[in-house]
Amino acid sequence: MAKLQKSIQKKAALLKATLHLINNGGIQEASMAKIAKLAAVSPATIYLYFENKQDLINQLYLSVKEMYAKVAFENYESNNPVKKCFEQIWLNMARFKQDMPEESSFLSQCDNTPMIDEETREQGLVYLHPLFSLWERGQAEGIIKEISPYLLYAYTIYPTAFLMNMHARELFKVDNEVLHLAFQLAWDSIKV
Amino acid sequence: MAKLQKSIQKKAALLKATLHLINNGGIQEASMAKIAKLAAVSPATIYLYFENKQDLINQLYLSVKEMYAKVAFENYESNNPVKKCFEQIWLNMARFKQDMPEESSFLSQCDNTPMIDEETREQGLVYLHPLFSLWERGQAEGIIKEISPYLLYAYTIYPTAFLMNMHARELFKVDNEVLHLAFQLAWDSIKV
DNA sequence: CAAAAAAGAATGAACATTCACTATTATCTG
DNA sequence: CAGATAATAGTGAATGTTCATTCTTTTTTG
């Protein structure tokens, strides 16, 4: 049992090291040797937990995406009114991006880079399913515009990635006031 | 003169090759050897035109950004009404992203990756200055919300990158109808 | 003590960059 | 304007390093 625990810890350390390296310097700076070193492990050990580098990155992507979804749907009461529900999810997602800047910067790197297989990407999308359902409900109730979820996503969720990116680079401070302003912009753009 | 012409062509070929390789496979797939091969040139020749790989990528970034700005401000009549001006620029930018998918995908890769120096990034930002001026004018006229240009950018320009990304992956077709719908969303989110 | 986990050293391939050299073009001289 | 010379542009092969991955050996563990 202690053994299993240790294994889990080691795998987590490897994922964390990879996240950190990719985040500060991109994929080019994240060599297996450096990952191993940062995780205080032999390069060979990586191959006990991951098939190869691509597998390591795919698994990292999925694990971060899962974390993201977990935060996104915290305290989500699906029988609340649509706007209330959406606000909850939106603020949760923003909070994730605020509290876990490395994870969220990694995700936006993945989204704009041929780093992740299309297949793994699709798997990651599944985590967001409750949001899509909510939008459908909003559209059925005539509260949300009858447009593609891609448009809804583009104008409500995607912009926060940009804002947090600017925040991380210290070009624009995103505090709670800005956040609530941003939600207003997001909601205004998709409400009927 | 013929010599200079040839040099310019060669430099352009190198930039184009780099763009293409980074675009299909990320920076990791764009080795100097591959770039040289695709540009039909010796690896050593690259170093006649560029200091090193980072310089090559920086120059590529700036040249693409310049192209982007050139298209963005085509037919821009700065004494037209604010909304008209903005629509012109917005549609120009969208057209660039539609017509030059490689260039625009490259730019969004740069924006979310530690690929480009902060300094070069700042240089690239200068190209968009007319848009920021327009926003200021709109705010002075009480037409556009009194919020940071980062928010304005996040909710009007940034989302199109996502849409075009999805379009390129054939997950969501962005035709003229969608484009005008998207502009509506963008404008609605920032207008007073 | 057997089996699993981990290590370090070793592998060939690929990397960015440089080297010594050749081909091409421009400039100068009579 | 012909021929020599200088300057520039371009090259393929070589450099030392780093890469992802594997091999053999050692350590840990139930």
mmCIF file with all atom_site columns, C-alpha atoms in Angstrom, chain B:
data_model
loop_
_atom_site.group_PDB
_atom_site.id
_atom_site.type_symbol
_atom_site.label_atom_id
_atom_site.label_alt_id
_atom_site.label_comp_id
_atom_site.label_asym_id
_atom_site.label_entity_id
_atom_site.label_seq_id
_atom_site.pdbx_PDB_ins_code
_atom_site.Cartn_x
_atom_site.Cartn_y
_atom_site.Cartn_z
_atom_site.occupancy
_atom_site.B_iso_or_equiv
_atom_site.pdbx_formal_charge
_atom_site.auth_seq_id
_atom_site.auth_comp_id
_atom_site.auth_asym_id
_atom_site.auth_atom_id
_atom_site.pdbx_PDB_model_num
ATOM 1   C CA . MET B 1 1   ? 20.208  44.105 -58.366 1.00 0.00 ? 1   MET B CA 1
ATOM 2   C CA . ALA B 1 2   ? 19.331  40.603 -59.541 1.00 0.00 ? 2   ALA B CA 1
ATOM 3   C CA . LYS B 1 3   ? 21.468  39.451 -56.675 1.00 0.00 ? 3   LYS B CA 1
ATOM 4   C CA . LEU B 1 4   ? 19.550  41.442 -54.115 1.00 0.00 ? 4   LEU B CA 1
ATOM 5   C CA . GLN B 1 5   ? 16.289  40.203 -55.580 1.00 0.00 ? 5   GLN B CA 1
ATOM 6   C CA . LYS B 1 6   ? 17.458  36.637 -55.183 1.00 0.00 ? 6   LYS B CA 1
ATOM 7   C CA . SER B 1 7   ? 18.467  37.272 -51.583 1.00 0.00 ? 7   SER B CA 1
ATOM 8   C CA . ILE B 1 8   ? 15.057  38.686 -50.746 1.00 0.00 ? 8   ILE B CA 1
ATOM 9   C CA . GLN B 1 9   ? 13.428  35.673 -52.325 1.00 0.00 ? 9   GLN B CA 1
ATOM 10  C CA . LYS B 1 10  ? 15.609  33.353 -50.299 1.00 0.00 ? 10  LYS B CA 1
ATOM 11  C CA . LYS B 1 11  ? 14.840  35.089 -47.045 1.00 0.00 ? 11  LYS B CA 1
ATOM 12  C CA . ALA B 1 12  ? 11.146  34.964 -47.859 1.00 0.00 ? 12  ALA B CA 1
ATOM 13  C CA . ALA B 1 13  ? 11.396  31.283 -48.689 1.00 0.00 ? 13  ALA B CA 1
ATOM 14  C CA . LEU B 1 14  ? 13.046  30.632 -45.332 1.00 0.00 ? 14  LEU B CA 1
ATOM 15  C CA . LEU B 1 15  ? 10.354  32.523 -43.458 1.00 0.00 ? 15  LEU B CA 1
ATOM 16  C CA . LYS B 1 16  ? 7.645   30.708 -45.352 1.00 0.00 ? 16  LYS B CA 1
ATOM 17  C CA . ALA B 1 17  ? 9.216   27.338 -44.689 1.00 0.00 ? 17  ALA B CA 1
ATOM 18  C CA . THR B 1 18  ? 9.491   28.104 -40.990 1.00 0.00 ? 18  THR B CA 1
ATOM 19  C CA . LEU B 1 19  ? 5.883   29.241 -40.859 1.00 0.00 ? 19  LEU B CA 1
ATOM 20  C CA . HIS B 1 20  ? 4.711   26.076 -42.523 1.00 0.00 ? 20  HIS B CA 1
ATOM 21  C CA . LEU B 1 21  ? 6.724   23.754 -40.311 1.00 0.00 ? 21  LEU B CA 1
ATOM 22  C CA . ILE B 1 22  ? 5.833   25.450 -37.035 1.00 0.00 ? 22  ILE B CA 1
ATOM 23  C CA . ASN B 1 23  ? 2.248   25.431 -38.080 1.00 0.00 ? 23  ASN B CA 1
ATOM 24  C CA . ASN B 1 24  ? 2.135   21.729 -38.787 1.00 0.00 ? 24  ASN B CA 1
ATOM 25  C CA . GLY B 1 25  ? 3.867   20.224 -35.803 1.00 0.00 ? 25  GLY B CA 1
ATOM 26  C CA . GLY B 1 26  ? 4.855   23.126 -33.587 1.00 0.00 ? 26  GLY B CA 1
ATOM 27  C CA . ILE B 1 27  ? 8.265   24.485 -32.876 1.00 0.00 ? 27  ILE B CA 1
ATOM 28  C CA . GLN B 1 28  ? 9.595   21.044 -32.018 1.00 0.00 ? 28  GLN B CA 1
ATOM 29  C CA . GLU B 1 29  ? 9.108   19.930 -35.625 1.00 0.00 ? 29  GLU B CA 1
ATOM 30  C CA . ALA B 1 30  ? 10.783  22.977 -37.079 1.00 0.00 ? 30  ALA B CA 1
ATOM 31  C CA . SER B 1 31  ? 14.472  22.151 -36.988 1.00 0.00 ? 31  SER B CA 1
ATOM 32  C CA . MET B 1 32  ? 16.980  24.233 -38.896 1.00 0.00 ? 32  MET B CA 1
ATOM 33  C CA . ALA B 1 33  ? 17.729  21.239 -41.092 1.00 0.00 ? 33  ALA B CA 1
ATOM 34  C CA . LYS B 1 34  ? 14.065  20.806 -42.049 1.00 0.00 ? 34  LYS B CA 1
ATOM 35  C CA . ILE B 1 35  ? 13.602  24.517 -42.612 1.00 0.00 ? 35  ILE B CA 1
ATOM 36  C CA . ALA B 1 36  ? 16.610  24.571 -44.907 1.00 0.00 ? 36  ALA B CA 1
ATOM 37  C CA . LYS B 1 37  ? 15.409  21.546 -46.816 1.00 0.00 ? 37  LYS B CA 1
ATOM 38  C CA . LEU B 1 38  ? 11.924  22.970 -47.328 1.00 0.00 ? 38  LEU B CA 1
ATOM 39  C CA . ALA B 1 39  ? 13.391  26.272 -48.516 1.00 0.00 ? 39  ALA B CA 1
ATOM 40  C CA . ALA B 1 40  ? 15.762  24.366 -50.816 1.00 0.00 ? 40  ALA B CA 1
ATOM 41  C CA . VAL B 1 41  ? 18.796  25.884 -49.228 1.00 0.00 ? 41  VAL B CA 1
ATOM 42  C CA . SER B 1 42  ? 21.771  24.765 -47.178 1.00 0.00 ? 42  SER B CA 1
ATOM 43  C CA . PRO B 1 43  ? 21.426  24.912 -43.389 1.00 0.00 ? 43  PRO B CA 1
ATOM 44  C CA . ALA B 1 44  ? 24.412  27.228 -43.337 1.00 0.00 ? 44  ALA B CA 1
ATOM 45  C CA . THR B 1 45  ? 22.619  29.694 -45.580 1.00 0.00 ? 45  THR B CA 1
ATOM 46  C CA . ILE B 1 46  ? 20.038  30.382 -42.893 1.00 0.00 ? 46  ILE B CA 1
ATOM 47  C CA . TYR B 1 47  ? 22.780  32.007 -40.848 1.00 0.00 ? 47  TYR B CA 1
ATOM 48  C CA . LEU B 1 48  ? 23.447  34.507 -43.615 1.00 0.00 ? 48  LEU B CA 1
ATOM 49  C CA . TYR B 1 49  ? 19.995  35.950 -43.089 1.00 0.00 ? 49  TYR B CA 1
ATOM 50  C CA . PHE B 1 50  ? 19.334  35.279 -39.434 1.00 0.00 ? 50  PHE B CA 1
ATOM 51  C CA . GLU B 1 51  ? 21.484  35.395 -36.346 1.00 0.00 ? 51  GLU B CA 1
ATOM 52  C CA . ASN B 1 52  ? 20.114  32.159 -34.964 1.00 0.00 ? 52  ASN B CA 1
ATOM 53  C CA . LYS B 1 53  ? 16.884  30.243 -34.628 1.00 0.00 ? 53  LYS B CA 1
ATOM 54  C CA . GLN B 1 54  ? 15.338  32.629 -32.121 1.00 0.00 ? 54  GLN B CA 1
ATOM 55  C CA . ASP B 1 55  ? 16.057  35.556 -34.428 1.00 0.00 ? 55  ASP B CA 1
ATOM 56  C CA . LEU B 1 56  ? 14.468  33.688 -37.320 1.00 0.00 ? 56  LEU B CA 1
ATOM 57  C CA . ILE B 1 57  ? 11.320  33.098 -35.316 1.00 0.00 ? 57  ILE B CA 1
ATOM 58  C CA . ASN B 1 58  ? 11.195  36.655 -34.014 1.00 0.00 ? 58  ASN B CA 1
ATOM 59  C CA . GLN B 1 59  ? 11.532  38.038 -37.528 1.00 0.00 ? 59  GLN B CA 1
ATOM 60  C CA . LEU B 1 60  ? 8.858   35.683 -38.738 1.00 0.00 ? 60  LEU B CA 1
ATOM 61  C CA . TYR B 1 61  ? 6.562   36.860 -35.974 1.00 0.00 ? 61  TYR B CA 1
ATOM 62  C CA . LEU B 1 62  ? 7.083   40.503 -36.808 1.00 0.00 ? 62  LEU B CA 1
ATOM 63  C CA . SER B 1 63  ? 6.659   40.001 -40.521 1.00 0.00 ? 63  SER B CA 1
ATOM 64  C CA . VAL B 1 64  ? 3.409   38.100 -40.077 1.00 0.00 ? 64  VAL B CA 1
ATOM 65  C CA . LYS B 1 65  ? 2.161   40.656 -37.588 1.00 0.00 ? 65  LYS B CA 1
ATOM 66  C CA . GLU B 1 66  ? 2.955   43.379 -40.107 1.00 0.00 ? 66  GLU B CA 1
ATOM 67  C CA . MET B 1 67  ? 0.995   41.568 -42.789 1.00 0.00 ? 67  MET B CA 1
ATOM 68  C CA . TYR B 1 68  ? -1.872  41.181 -40.363 1.00 0.00 ? 68  TYR B CA 1
ATOM 69  C CA . ALA B 1 69  ? -1.884  44.902 -39.598 1.00 0.00 ? 69  ALA B CA 1
ATOM 70  C CA . LYS B 1 70  ? -1.706  45.774 -43.275 1.00 0.00 ? 70  LYS B CA 1
ATOM 71  C CA . VAL B 1 71  ? -4.854  43.758 -43.958 1.00 0.00 ? 71  VAL B CA 1
ATOM 72  C CA . ALA B 1 72  ? -6.564  44.928 -40.765 1.00 0.00 ? 72  ALA B CA 1
ATOM 73  C CA . PHE B 1 73  ? -6.400  48.580 -41.676 1.00 0.00 ? 73  PHE B CA 1
ATOM 74  C CA . GLU B 1 74  ? -7.155  48.293 -45.374 1.00 0.00 ? 74  GLU B CA 1
ATOM 75  C CA . ASN B 1 75  ? -9.788  50.769 -46.567 1.00 0.00 ? 75  ASN B CA 1
ATOM 76  C CA . TYR B 1 76  ? -9.889  52.199 -43.095 1.00 0.00 ? 76  TYR B CA 1
ATOM 77  C CA . GLU B 1 77  ? -11.395 55.691 -43.213 1.00 0.00 ? 77  GLU B CA 1
ATOM 78  C CA . SER B 1 78  ? -10.701 57.123 -39.800 1.00 0.00 ? 78  SER B CA 1
ATOM 79  C CA . ASN B 1 79  ? -13.297 59.857 -40.117 1.00 0.00 ? 79  ASN B CA 1
ATOM 80  C CA . ASN B 1 80  ? -16.190 57.467 -40.554 1.00 0.00 ? 80  ASN B CA 1
ATOM 81  C CA . PRO B 1 81  ? -18.408 56.827 -37.517 1.00 0.00 ? 81  PRO B CA 1
ATOM 82  C CA . VAL B 1 82  ? -16.822 54.683 -34.820 1.00 0.00 ? 82  VAL B CA 1
ATOM 83  C CA . LYS B 1 83  ? -19.007 51.640 -35.327 1.00 0.00 ? 83  LYS B CA 1
ATOM 84  C CA . LYS B 1 84  ? -18.469 51.714 -39.080 1.00 0.00 ? 84  LYS B CA 1
ATOM 85  C CA . CYS B 1 85  ? -14.696 51.973 -38.556 1.00 0.00 ? 85  CYS B CA 1
ATOM 86  C CA . PHE B 1 86  ? -14.671 49.174 -36.069 1.00 0.00 ? 86  PHE B CA 1
ATOM 87  C CA . GLU B 1 87  ? -16.732 46.930 -38.277 1.00 0.00 ? 87  GLU B CA 1
ATOM 88  C CA . GLN B 1 88  ? -14.331 47.545 -41.149 1.00 0.00 ? 88  GLN B CA 1
ATOM 89  C CA . ILE B 1 89  ? -11.317 46.631 -39.051 1.00 0.00 ? 89  ILE B CA 1
ATOM 90  C CA . TRP B 1 90  ? -13.032 43.673 -37.444 1.00 0.00 ? 90  TRP B CA 1
ATOM 91  C CA . LEU B 1 91  ? -14.083 42.228 -40.771 1.00 0.00 ? 91  LEU B CA 1
ATOM 92  C CA . ASN B 1 92  ? -10.632 42.857 -42.213 1.00 0.00 ? 92  ASN B CA 1
ATOM 93  C CA . MET B 1 93  ? -9.087  40.946 -39.339 1.00 0.00 ? 93  MET B CA 1
ATOM 94  C CA . ALA B 1 94  ? -11.544 38.117 -39.767 1.00 0.00 ? 94  ALA B CA 1
ATOM 95  C CA . ARG B 1 95  ? -10.801 38.039 -43.484 1.00 0.00 ? 95  ARG B CA 1
ATOM 96  C CA . PHE B 1 96  ? -7.094  37.758 -42.749 1.00 0.00 ? 96  PHE B CA 1
ATOM 97  C CA . LYS B 1 97  ? -7.770  34.827 -40.481 1.00 0.00 ? 97  LYS B CA 1
ATOM 98  C CA . GLN B 1 98  ? -9.920  33.215 -43.149 1.00 0.00 ? 98  GLN B CA 1
ATOM 99  C CA . ASP B 1 99  ? -7.632  33.837 -46.092 1.00 0.00 ? 99  ASP B CA 1
ATOM 100 C CA . MET B 1 100 ? -4.320  33.204 -44.396 1.00 0.00 ? 100 MET B CA 1
ATOM 101 C CA . PRO B 1 101 ? -4.999  30.340 -42.017 1.00 0.00 ? 101 PRO B CA 1
ATOM 102 C CA . GLU B 1 102 ? -1.339  29.407 -41.632 1.00 0.00 ? 102 GLU B CA 1
ATOM 103 C CA . GLU B 1 103 ? -0.314  32.915 -40.706 1.00 0.00 ? 103 GLU B CA 1
ATOM 104 C CA . SER B 1 104 ? -3.137  33.379 -38.268 1.00 0.00 ? 104 SER B CA 1
ATOM 105 C CA . SER B 1 105 ? -2.720  30.008 -36.639 1.00 0.00 ? 105 SER B CA 1
ATOM 106 C CA . PHE B 1 106 ? 0.956   30.834 -36.215 1.00 0.00 ? 106 PHE B CA 1
ATOM 107 C CA . LEU B 1 107 ? 0.073   34.093 -34.502 1.00 0.00 ? 107 LEU B CA 1
ATOM 108 C CA . SER B 1 108 ? -2.228  32.422 -32.037 1.00 0.00 ? 108 SER B CA 1
ATOM 109 C CA . GLN B 1 109 ? 0.457   29.849 -31.343 1.00 0.00 ? 109 GLN B CA 1
ATOM 110 C CA . CYS B 1 110 ? 2.830   32.705 -30.560 1.00 0.00 ? 110 CYS B CA 1
ATOM 111 C CA . ASP B 1 111 ? 0.331   34.412 -28.307 1.00 0.00 ? 111 ASP B CA 1
ATOM 112 C CA . ASN B 1 112 ? -0.046  31.390 -26.051 1.00 0.00 ? 112 ASN B CA 1
ATOM 113 C CA . THR B 1 113 ? 3.488   30.073 -26.020 1.00 0.00 ? 113 THR B CA 1
ATOM 114 C CA . PRO B 1 114 ? 6.821   31.268 -24.608 1.00 0.00 ? 114 PRO B CA 1
ATOM 115 C CA . MET B 1 115 ? 8.087   31.164 -28.194 1.00 0.00 ? 115 MET B CA 1
ATOM 116 C CA . ILE B 1 116 ? 8.563   34.905 -28.637 1.00 0.00 ? 116 ILE B CA 1
ATOM 117 C CA . ASP B 1 117 ? 10.592  37.293 -26.468 1.00 0.00 ? 117 ASP B CA 1
ATOM 118 C CA . GLU B 1 118 ? 8.544   39.772 -24.509 1.00 0.00 ? 118 GLU B CA 1
ATOM 119 C CA . GLU B 1 119 ? 10.405  42.529 -26.344 1.00 0.00 ? 119 GLU B CA 1
ATOM 120 C CA . THR B 1 120 ? 9.492   41.302 -29.800 1.00 0.00 ? 120 THR B CA 1
ATOM 121 C CA . ARG B 1 121 ? 5.937   40.818 -28.639 1.00 0.00 ? 121 ARG B CA 1
ATOM 122 C CA . GLU B 1 122 ? 5.741   44.447 -27.604 1.00 0.00 ? 122 GLU B CA 1
ATOM 123 C CA . GLN B 1 123 ? 7.042   45.504 -31.003 1.00 0.00 ? 123 GLN B CA 1
ATOM 124 C CA . GLY B 1 124 ? 4.265   43.487 -32.595 1.00 0.00 ? 124 GLY B CA 1
ATOM 125 C CA . LEU B 1 125 ? 1.667   45.235 -30.494 1.00 0.00 ? 125 LEU B CA 1
ATOM 126 C CA . VAL B 1 126 ? 2.551   48.611 -31.964 1.00 0.00 ? 126 VAL B CA 1
ATOM 127 C CA . TYR B 1 127 ? 1.022   47.571 -35.281 1.00 0.00 ? 127 TYR B CA 1
ATOM 128 C CA . LEU B 1 128 ? -2.421  47.521 -33.706 1.00 0.00 ? 128 LEU B CA 1
ATOM 129 C CA . HIS B 1 129 ? -2.208  51.080 -32.474 1.00 0.00 ? 129 HIS B CA 1
ATOM 130 C CA . PRO B 1 130 ? -4.892  52.503 -34.800 1.00 0.00 ? 130 PRO B CA 1
ATOM 131 C CA . LEU B 1 131 ? -7.415  50.114 -33.286 1.00 0.00 ? 131 LEU B CA 1
ATOM 132 C CA . PHE B 1 132 ? -6.620  51.313 -29.779 1.00 0.00 ? 132 PHE B CA 1
ATOM 133 C CA . SER B 1 133 ? -6.979  54.900 -30.929 1.00 0.00 ? 133 SER B CA 1
ATOM 134 C CA . LEU B 1 134 ? -10.352 54.105 -32.424 1.00 0.00 ? 134 LEU B CA 1
ATOM 135 C CA . TRP B 1 135 ? -11.515 52.582 -29.157 1.00 0.00 ? 135 TRP B CA 1
ATOM 136 C CA . GLU B 1 136 ? -10.425 55.662 -27.283 1.00 0.00 ? 136 GLU B CA 1
ATOM 137 C CA . ARG B 1 137 ? -12.392 57.787 -29.687 1.00 0.00 ? 137 ARG B CA 1
ATOM 138 C CA . GLY B 1 138 ? -15.417 55.563 -29.233 1.00 0.00 ? 138 GLY B CA 1
ATOM 139 C CA . GLN B 1 139 ? -15.146 55.907 -25.490 1.00 0.00 ? 139 GLN B CA 1
ATOM 140 C CA . ALA B 1 140 ? -14.774 59.700 -25.727 1.00 0.00 ? 140 ALA B CA 1
ATOM 141 C CA . GLU B 1 141 ? -17.924 59.759 -27.834 1.00 0.00 ? 141 GLU B CA 1
ATOM 142 C CA . GLY B 1 142 ? -19.726 57.615 -25.262 1.00 0.00 ? 142 GLY B CA 1
ATOM 143 C CA . ILE B 1 143 ? -20.344 54.798 -27.744 1.00 0.00 ? 143 ILE B CA 1
ATOM 144 C CA . ILE B 1 144 ? -17.984 52.205 -26.304 1.00 0.00 ? 144 ILE B CA 1
ATOM 145 C CA . LYS B 1 145 ? -17.904 51.092 -22.677 1.00 0.00 ? 145 LYS B CA 1
ATOM 146 C CA . GLU B 1 146 ? -15.285 52.759 -20.497 1.00 0.00 ? 146 GLU B CA 1
ATOM 147 C CA . ILE B 1 147 ? -13.232 49.621 -19.905 1.00 0.00 ? 147 ILE B CA 1
ATOM 148 C CA . SER B 1 148 ? -9.631  48.577 -20.435 1.00 0.00 ? 148 SER B CA 1
ATOM 149 C CA . PRO B 1 149 ? -8.569  47.901 -24.026 1.00 0.00 ? 149 PRO B CA 1
ATOM 150 C CA . TYR B 1 150 ? -7.550  44.443 -22.817 1.00 0.00 ? 150 TYR B CA 1
ATOM 151 C CA . LEU B 1 151 ? -11.181 43.705 -22.077 1.00 0.00 ? 151 LEU B CA 1
ATOM 152 C CA . LEU B 1 152 ? -12.271 45.178 -25.398 1.00 0.00 ? 152 LEU B CA 1
ATOM 153 C CA . TYR B 1 153 ? -9.721  43.039 -27.199 1.00 0.00 ? 153 TYR B CA 1
ATOM 154 C CA . ALA B 1 154 ? -10.606 39.917 -25.232 1.00 0.00 ? 154 ALA B CA 1
ATOM 155 C CA . TYR B 1 155 ? -14.271 40.126 -26.164 1.00 0.00 ? 155 TYR B CA 1
ATOM 156 C CA . THR B 1 156 ? -14.103 41.375 -29.726 1.00 0.00 ? 156 THR B CA 1
ATOM 157 C CA . ILE B 1 157 ? -10.908 40.260 -31.462 1.00 0.00 ? 157 ILE B CA 1
ATOM 158 C CA . TYR B 1 158 ? -9.662  37.296 -29.453 1.00 0.00 ? 158 TYR B CA 1
ATOM 159 C CA . PRO B 1 159 ? -12.755 35.138 -29.926 1.00 0.00 ? 159 PRO B CA 1
ATOM 160 C CA . THR B 1 160 ? -12.319 35.041 -33.699 1.00 0.00 ? 160 THR B CA 1
ATOM 161 C CA . ALA B 1 161 ? -9.009  33.243 -33.197 1.00 0.00 ? 161 ALA B CA 1
ATOM 162 C CA . PHE B 1 162 ? -10.909 30.454 -31.468 1.00 0.00 ? 162 PHE B CA 1
ATOM 163 C CA . LEU B 1 163 ? -13.534 30.311 -34.184 1.00 0.00 ? 163 LEU B CA 1
ATOM 164 C CA . MET B 1 164 ? -10.944 30.159 -36.936 1.00 0.00 ? 164 MET B CA 1
ATOM 165 C CA . ASN B 1 165 ? -9.048  27.533 -35.019 1.00 0.00 ? 165 ASN B CA 1
ATOM 166 C CA . MET B 1 166 ? -12.166 25.374 -34.909 1.00 0.00 ? 166 MET B CA 1
ATOM 167 C CA . HIS B 1 167 ? -12.776 26.129 -38.561 1.00 0.00 ? 167 HIS B CA 1
ATOM 168 C CA . ALA B 1 168 ? -9.265  24.979 -39.470 1.00 0.00 ? 168 ALA B CA 1
ATOM 169 C CA . ARG B 1 169 ? -9.844  21.740 -37.557 1.00 0.00 ? 169 ARG B CA 1
ATOM 170 C CA . GLU B 1 170 ? -13.117 21.297 -39.444 1.00 0.00 ? 170 GLU B CA 1
ATOM 171 C CA . LEU B 1 171 ? -15.101 21.192 -36.232 1.00 0.00 ? 171 LEU B CA 1
ATOM 172 C CA . PHE B 1 172 ? -17.156 24.292 -36.972 1.00 0.00 ? 172 PHE B CA 1
ATOM 173 C CA . LYS B 1 173 ? -17.690 25.978 -40.307 1.00 0.00 ? 173 LYS B CA 1
ATOM 174 C CA . VAL B 1 174 ? -17.220 29.741 -40.248 1.00 0.00 ? 174 VAL B CA 1
ATOM 175 C CA . ASP B 1 175 ? -18.997 31.169 -43.279 1.00 0.00 ? 175 ASP B CA 1
ATOM 176 C CA . ASN B 1 176 ? -20.087 34.728 -43.977 1.00 0.00 ? 176 ASN B CA 1
ATOM 177 C CA . GLU B 1 177 ? -23.307 34.298 -42.039 1.00 0.00 ? 177 GLU B CA 1
ATOM 178 C CA . VAL B 1 178 ? -21.475 33.140 -38.920 1.00 0.00 ? 178 VAL B CA 1
ATOM 179 C CA . LEU B 1 179 ? -19.000 35.952 -39.361 1.00 0.00 ? 179 LEU B CA 1
ATOM 180 C CA . HIS B 1 180 ? -21.659 38.631 -39.291 1.00 0.00 ? 180 HIS B CA 1
ATOM 181 C CA . LEU B 1 181 ? -23.290 36.955 -36.340 1.00 0.00 ? 181 LEU B CA 1
ATOM 182 C CA . ALA B 1 182 ? -19.961 36.942 -34.560 1.00 0.00 ? 182 ALA B CA 1
ATOM 183 C CA . PHE B 1 183 ? -19.456 40.624 -35.237 1.00 0.00 ? 183 PHE B CA 1
ATOM 184 C CA . GLN B 1 184 ? -22.846 41.262 -33.693 1.00 0.00 ? 184 GLN B CA 1
ATOM 185 C CA . LEU B 1 185 ? -21.796 39.398 -30.546 1.00 0.00 ? 185 LEU B CA 1
ATOM 186 C CA . ALA B 1 186 ? -18.543 41.324 -30.443 1.00 0.00 ? 186 ALA B CA 1
ATOM 187 C CA . TRP B 1 187 ? -20.147 44.707 -30.867 1.00 0.00 ? 187 TRP B CA 1
ATOM 188 C CA . ASP B 1 188 ? -22.954 43.973 -28.423 1.00 0.00 ? 188 ASP B CA 1
ATOM 189 C CA . SER B 1 189 ? -20.479 43.100 -25.719 1.00 0.00 ? 189 SER B CA 1
ATOM 190 C CA . ILE B 1 190 ? -18.599 46.414 -25.857 1.00 0.00 ? 190 ILE B CA 1
ATOM 191 C CA . LYS B 1 191 ? -21.177 48.996 -26.987 1.00 0.00 ? 191 LYS B CA 1
ATOM 192 C CA . VAL B 1 192 ? -22.651 51.204 -24.299 1.00 0.00 ? 192 VAL B CA 1
#
